[in-house]
Amino acid sequence: MSEPTKSNLNNARFLTVEGVEGVGKTTNITFISAWLEEQGVPYIHTREPGGTPLAEELRSLLLAPRDEQVDATAELLMMFAARAQHIEQVIKPALAKGIWVLCDRFTDATYAYQGGGRNMGFDKIQQLESFVQGDFRPDAVILLDLPVAVGLARAAKRGALDRFEQEAEGFFHRVRDAYLNRAKENPSRYWLVDAEQSLELVQVQISNALQKILADQV
Ligand code: Z5A
């Protein structure tokens, strides 16, 4: 498989953070934001699904627990609808101005949650990815990884569960496997971080990765 085109215009990078439930994305995105600020790197922090008013409305629809069964194809299309809006309104304009984009989840999450978790497979996702994104891809993906049971135990302390968090444990095993397979298939773009360690050690791994990404050794 050929390497996808890098997103960077004016040397700005498109950096995404991924991982299963309870892996510590929010905690570590705060750390990455502080690290970028210290380095004097202009950046925005955004998230998926979401990142624009319309995409945030789609996020609310997607995450709300509901009695009606949500069809997997409907869920997949809503993820990409939100993404199309986000890319055109927020991500590409920032990169074009030389501003880094730090994004909490992106298309890797679709491969992991819809492709793996929902058992939809990857072909339809690849088609939608090409349709919506062309060859636009993140420059670097920081994949926080830990055993599913550890992540679920951490997440359980947070209170009310959204529609995804209510899934059975097997769902999250498929999500994790899909993430790890993607990282294995494309090691030059993925930075695999052992998120089971103490926060301090997790953040040492992340800053090592960030230094290399900043030096453009991706
Ligand atoms: N989704 C999808 O299906 N398809 C898609 O294409 C996309 C998304 C883009 C919303 O995501 C849902 O959308 C998501 C997938 C789906 N569903 N789920 N589940 P989200 O990113 O908003 O939701 P989230 O996964 O719940 O993310 P989060 O809020 O960032 O949670 P987190 O990764 O678990 O992070 P945390 O809150 O920082 O950490 C959890 C706890 O662990 C917290 O108490 C921390 O203090 C603690 N923690 C963190 N690190 C450590 C270490 N190292 N040691 C000990 N304790 C720690």
Coordinates of C-alpha atoms and ligand atoms in Angstrom, one line a residue:
M1 CA 0.0 0.0 0.0
S2 CA 1.4 3.4 -0.9
E3 CA 1.9 6.0 1.8
P4 CA -0.9 8.6 1.9
T5 CA -0.2 12.2 1.1
K6 CA 0.9 14.2 4.2
S7 CA -1.6 16.8 5.3
N8 CA 0.9 19.6 6.1
L9 CA 0.8 22.9 4.4
N10 CA 3.2 25.5 5.6
N11 CA 4.8 22.8 7.7
A12 CA 1.9 22.6 10.1
R13 CA 1.1 19.1 11.3
F14 CA -2.2 17.3 11.7
L15 CA -1.9 15.2 14.8
T16 CA -4.6 12.9 16.2
V17 CA -4.9 11.1 19.5
E18 CA -6.7 7.7 19.6
G19 CA -7.4 4.8 21.9
V20 CA -10.1 2.7 23.6
E21 CA -12.4 3.8 26.4
G22 CA -10.6 5.0 29.5
V23 CA -7.2 5.2 27.9
G24 CA -6.5 8.8 29.0
K25 CA -7.0 10.8 25.8
T26 CA -8.5 13.8 27.5
T27 CA -5.8 13.8 30.2
N28 CA -3.0 13.5 27.7
I29 CA -4.4 16.0 25.2
T30 CA -4.1 18.6 27.9
F31 CA -0.4 17.5 28.3
I32 CA 0.2 17.7 24.5
S33 CA -1.4 21.2 24.4
A34 CA 0.9 22.4 27.1
W35 CA 3.9 20.9 25.4
L36 CA 3.0 22.6 22.1
E37 CA 2.6 25.9 23.9
E38 CA 6.0 25.5 25.5
Q39 CA 7.6 24.9 22.1
G40 CA 5.8 28.0 20.7
V41 CA 3.9 25.9 18.2
P42 CA 0.7 27.5 17.0
Y43 CA -2.1 25.0 17.3
I44 CA -5.8 24.4 17.7
H45 CA -7.4 21.6 19.7
T46 CA -10.5 20.0 18.3
R47 CA -12.4 16.7 18.4
E48 CA -14.4 14.1 16.5
P49 CA -17.2 13.7 16.2
G50 CA -17.6 17.4 16.5
G51 CA -15.4 20.5 16.1
T52 CA -18.0 22.8 14.4
P53 CA -21.5 23.7 15.5
L54 CA -23.1 21.4 13.0
A55 CA -20.7 18.5 13.7
E56 CA -21.2 19.0 17.5
E57 CA -25.0 18.6 16.9
L58 CA -24.3 15.4 15.1
R59 CA -22.0 14.3 18.0
S60 CA -24.9 14.9 20.5
L61 CA -27.2 12.8 18.3
L62 CA -24.5 10.0 18.0
L63 CA -23.7 9.8 21.7
A64 CA -27.1 10.1 23.3
P65 CA -28.4 6.8 24.6
R66 CA -31.8 6.1 23.0
D67 CA -34.5 3.4 22.9
E68 CA -34.4 3.2 19.1
Q69 CA -31.7 0.8 17.8
V70 CA -29.2 2.9 15.8
D71 CA -28.4 1.3 12.4
A72 CA -24.7 0.8 12.0
T73 CA -24.7 2.3 8.5
A74 CA -26.6 5.3 9.7
E75 CA -24.0 5.7 12.5
L76 CA -21.1 5.4 10.0
L77 CA -22.6 8.0 7.6
M78 CA -23.2 10.4 10.5
M79 CA -19.5 10.1 11.6
F80 CA -18.4 10.9 8.0
A81 CA -21.0 13.7 7.7
A82 CA -19.6 15.4 10.8
R83 CA -16.0 14.7 9.5
A84 CA -16.7 16.3 6.1
Q85 CA -17.9 19.5 7.8
H86 CA -15.0 19.5 10.3
I87 CA -12.3 19.0 7.7
E88 CA -13.5 21.8 5.4
Q89 CA -14.5 24.3 8.0
V90 CA -11.8 23.8 10.6
I91 CA -8.9 21.4 9.9
K92 CA -7.8 22.4 6.4
P93 CA -8.2 26.2 7.0
A94 CA -6.0 25.9 10.1
L95 CA -3.3 23.9 8.4
A96 CA -3.4 26.3 5.5
K97 CA -2.5 29.1 7.9
G98 CA 0.4 27.1 9.3
I99 CA -1.5 26.2 12.5
W100 CA -1.1 22.7 13.8
V101 CA -4.3 20.7 14.4
L102 CA -4.5 18.5 17.5
C103 CA -7.6 16.3 17.1
D104 CA -9.2 14.0 19.7
R105 CA -10.0 11.1 17.4
F106 CA -10.4 11.0 13.6
T107 CA -10.9 8.4 10.9
D108 CA -8.9 5.7 12.8
A109 CA -11.7 5.8 15.3
T110 CA -14.2 4.9 12.6
Y111 CA -12.0 1.9 11.5
A112 CA -11.8 0.8 15.1
Y113 CA -15.4 1.5 16.4
Q114 CA -17.5 1.0 13.3
G115 CA -15.2 -1.4 11.4
G116 CA -14.0 -3.4 14.4
G117 CA -16.5 -2.8 17.2
R118 CA -19.6 -2.9 15.1
N119 CA -18.1 -5.6 12.8
M120 CA -18.8 -3.6 9.7
G121 CA -15.4 -4.5 8.1
F122 CA -13.1 -2.0 6.5
D123 CA -14.1 -1.8 2.8
K124 CA -17.0 0.6 3.1
I125 CA -15.0 2.8 5.5
Q126 CA -12.1 2.9 3.0
Q127 CA -14.6 4.0 0.3
L128 CA -16.1 6.7 2.4
E129 CA -12.6 7.8 3.5
S130 CA -11.6 8.3 -0.1
F131 CA -14.9 10.0 -1.0
V132 CA -14.8 12.4 2.0
Q133 CA -11.1 12.9 2.5
G134 CA -9.4 12.2 -0.9
D135 CA -5.8 11.5 0.2
F136 CA -6.0 13.7 3.2
R137 CA -4.7 11.8 6.3
P138 CA -3.2 12.7 9.7
D139 CA 0.5 13.2 9.7
A140 CA 0.9 11.4 13.0
V141 CA -1.4 9.3 15.2
I142 CA -0.7 8.9 18.9
L143 CA -2.3 5.7 19.8
L144 CA -2.7 5.2 23.6
D145 CA -3.1 1.5 24.3
L146 CA -4.0 -0.5 27.4
P147 CA -5.8 -3.7 28.2
V148 CA -9.6 -3.2 27.8
A149 CA -10.4 -4.1 31.4
V150 CA -8.1 -1.5 32.7
G151 CA -9.6 1.2 30.5
L152 CA -13.2 0.2 31.4
A153 CA -12.3 0.3 35.1
R154 CA -10.9 3.8 34.7
A155 CA -13.9 5.0 32.7
A156 CA -16.4 3.5 35.1
K157 CA -15.4 6.1 37.7
R158 CA -16.7 8.9 35.5
G159 CA -20.4 8.5 36.0
A160 CA -23.2 8.5 33.3
L161 CA -22.3 6.4 30.3
D162 CA -22.9 7.5 26.7
R163 CA -24.3 5.2 23.9
F164 CA -20.8 3.8 23.1
E165 CA -19.8 3.4 26.7
Q166 CA -22.8 1.1 27.2
E167 CA -21.4 -1.5 24.8
A168 CA -20.3 -4.9 26.1
E169 CA -16.6 -5.6 26.8
G170 CA -16.3 -7.7 23.5
F171 CA -17.0 -4.5 21.5
F172 CA -14.0 -2.8 23.1
H173 CA -11.7 -5.8 22.5
R174 CA -12.6 -5.6 18.7
V175 CA -12.0 -1.8 18.9
R176 CA -8.5 -2.3 20.4
D177 CA -7.6 -5.0 18.0
A178 CA -8.5 -2.9 15.0
Y179 CA -6.4 0.0 16.3
L180 CA -3.4 -2.2 16.9
N181 CA -3.7 -3.7 13.5
R182 CA -3.8 -0.3 11.9
A183 CA -0.7 0.7 13.8
K184 CA 1.1 -2.4 12.8
E185 CA 0.3 -1.9 9.1
N186 CA 1.5 1.7 9.1
P187 CA 4.3 2.0 11.7
S188 CA 5.7 5.3 10.3
R189 CA 2.6 7.2 11.0
Y190 CA 1.5 5.7 14.4
W191 CA 3.2 6.3 17.7
L192 CA 2.1 3.5 20.0
V193 CA 2.1 4.5 23.7
D194 CA 1.7 2.1 26.6
A195 CA -1.0 3.9 28.5
E196 CA -1.2 1.3 31.3
Q197 CA 1.9 2.9 32.9
S198 CA 1.9 5.8 35.4
L199 CA 0.8 9.1 33.9
E200 CA 4.4 10.3 34.3
L201 CA 5.8 7.5 32.2
V202 CA 3.0 7.8 29.6
Q203 CA 3.9 11.5 29.2
V204 CA 7.6 10.7 28.8
Q205 CA 6.7 8.5 25.8
I206 CA 4.4 11.1 24.4
S207 CA 7.0 13.9 24.6
N208 CA 9.6 11.7 22.9
A209 CA 7.1 11.1 20.1
L210 CA 6.3 14.8 19.9
Q211 CA 9.9 15.8 19.7
K212 CA 10.4 13.5 16.7
I213 CA 7.2 14.7 15.1
L214 CA 8.3 18.3 15.5
A215 CA 11.6 17.5 14.0
D216 CA 9.7 15.9 11.1
Q217 CA 11.1 12.5 11.6
V218 CA 7.6 11.0 11.0
Ligands
Z5A1 N1 -16.5 7.4 17.8 C1 -16.8 6.4 16.8 O1 -17.5 5.4 17.1 N2 -16.4 6.6 15.6 C2 -15.7 7.7 15.2 O2 -15.3 7.8 14.0 C3 -15.3 8.6 16.2 C4 -15.8 8.5 17.5 C5 -14.5 9.9 15.8 C6 -16.9 9.7 21.7 O3 -15.5 9.8 21.9 C7 -17.3 8.4 21.1 O4 -17.4 8.4 19.7 C8 -16.3 7.3 21.5 C9 -16.0 6.6 20.1 C10 -17.0 7.2 19.2 N3 -16.9 6.5 22.3 N4 -16.5 5.9 23.2 N5 -16.4 5.2 24.1 P1 -14.8 10.5 23.1 O5 -13.4 10.5 22.6 O6 -15.4 11.8 23.4 O7 -15.0 9.6 24.3 P2 -14.1 8.8 25.3 O8 -13.5 7.6 24.7 O9 -14.9 8.6 26.5 O10 -12.9 9.8 25.6 P3 -12.3 10.6 26.8 O11 -13.4 11.3 27.5 O12 -11.1 11.3 26.3 O13 -11.9 9.5 27.8 P4 -10.5 8.8 28.1 O14 -9.6 8.5 27.0 O15 -10.9 7.7 28.9 O16 -9.6 9.9 28.9 P5 -9.5 10.4 30.4 O17 -10.9 11.0 30.9 O18 -8.4 11.3 30.3 O19 -9.1 9.2 31.3 C11 -10.0 8.4 32.0 C12 -9.6 8.3 33.5 O20 -8.3 7.6 33.7 C13 -9.4 9.6 34.2 O21 -9.9 9.5 35.5 C14 -7.9 9.8 34.3 O22 -7.5 10.6 35.4 C15 -7.4 8.4 34.4 N6 -6.1 8.2 33.9 C16 -5.6 8.6 32.7 N7 -4.4 8.2 32.5 C17 -4.0 7.5 33.5 C18 -2.9 6.7 33.9 N8 -1.8 6.6 33.1 N9 -2.9 6.0 35.0 C19 -4.0 6.1 35.9 N10 -5.1 6.7 35.6 C20 -5.1 7.4 34.4

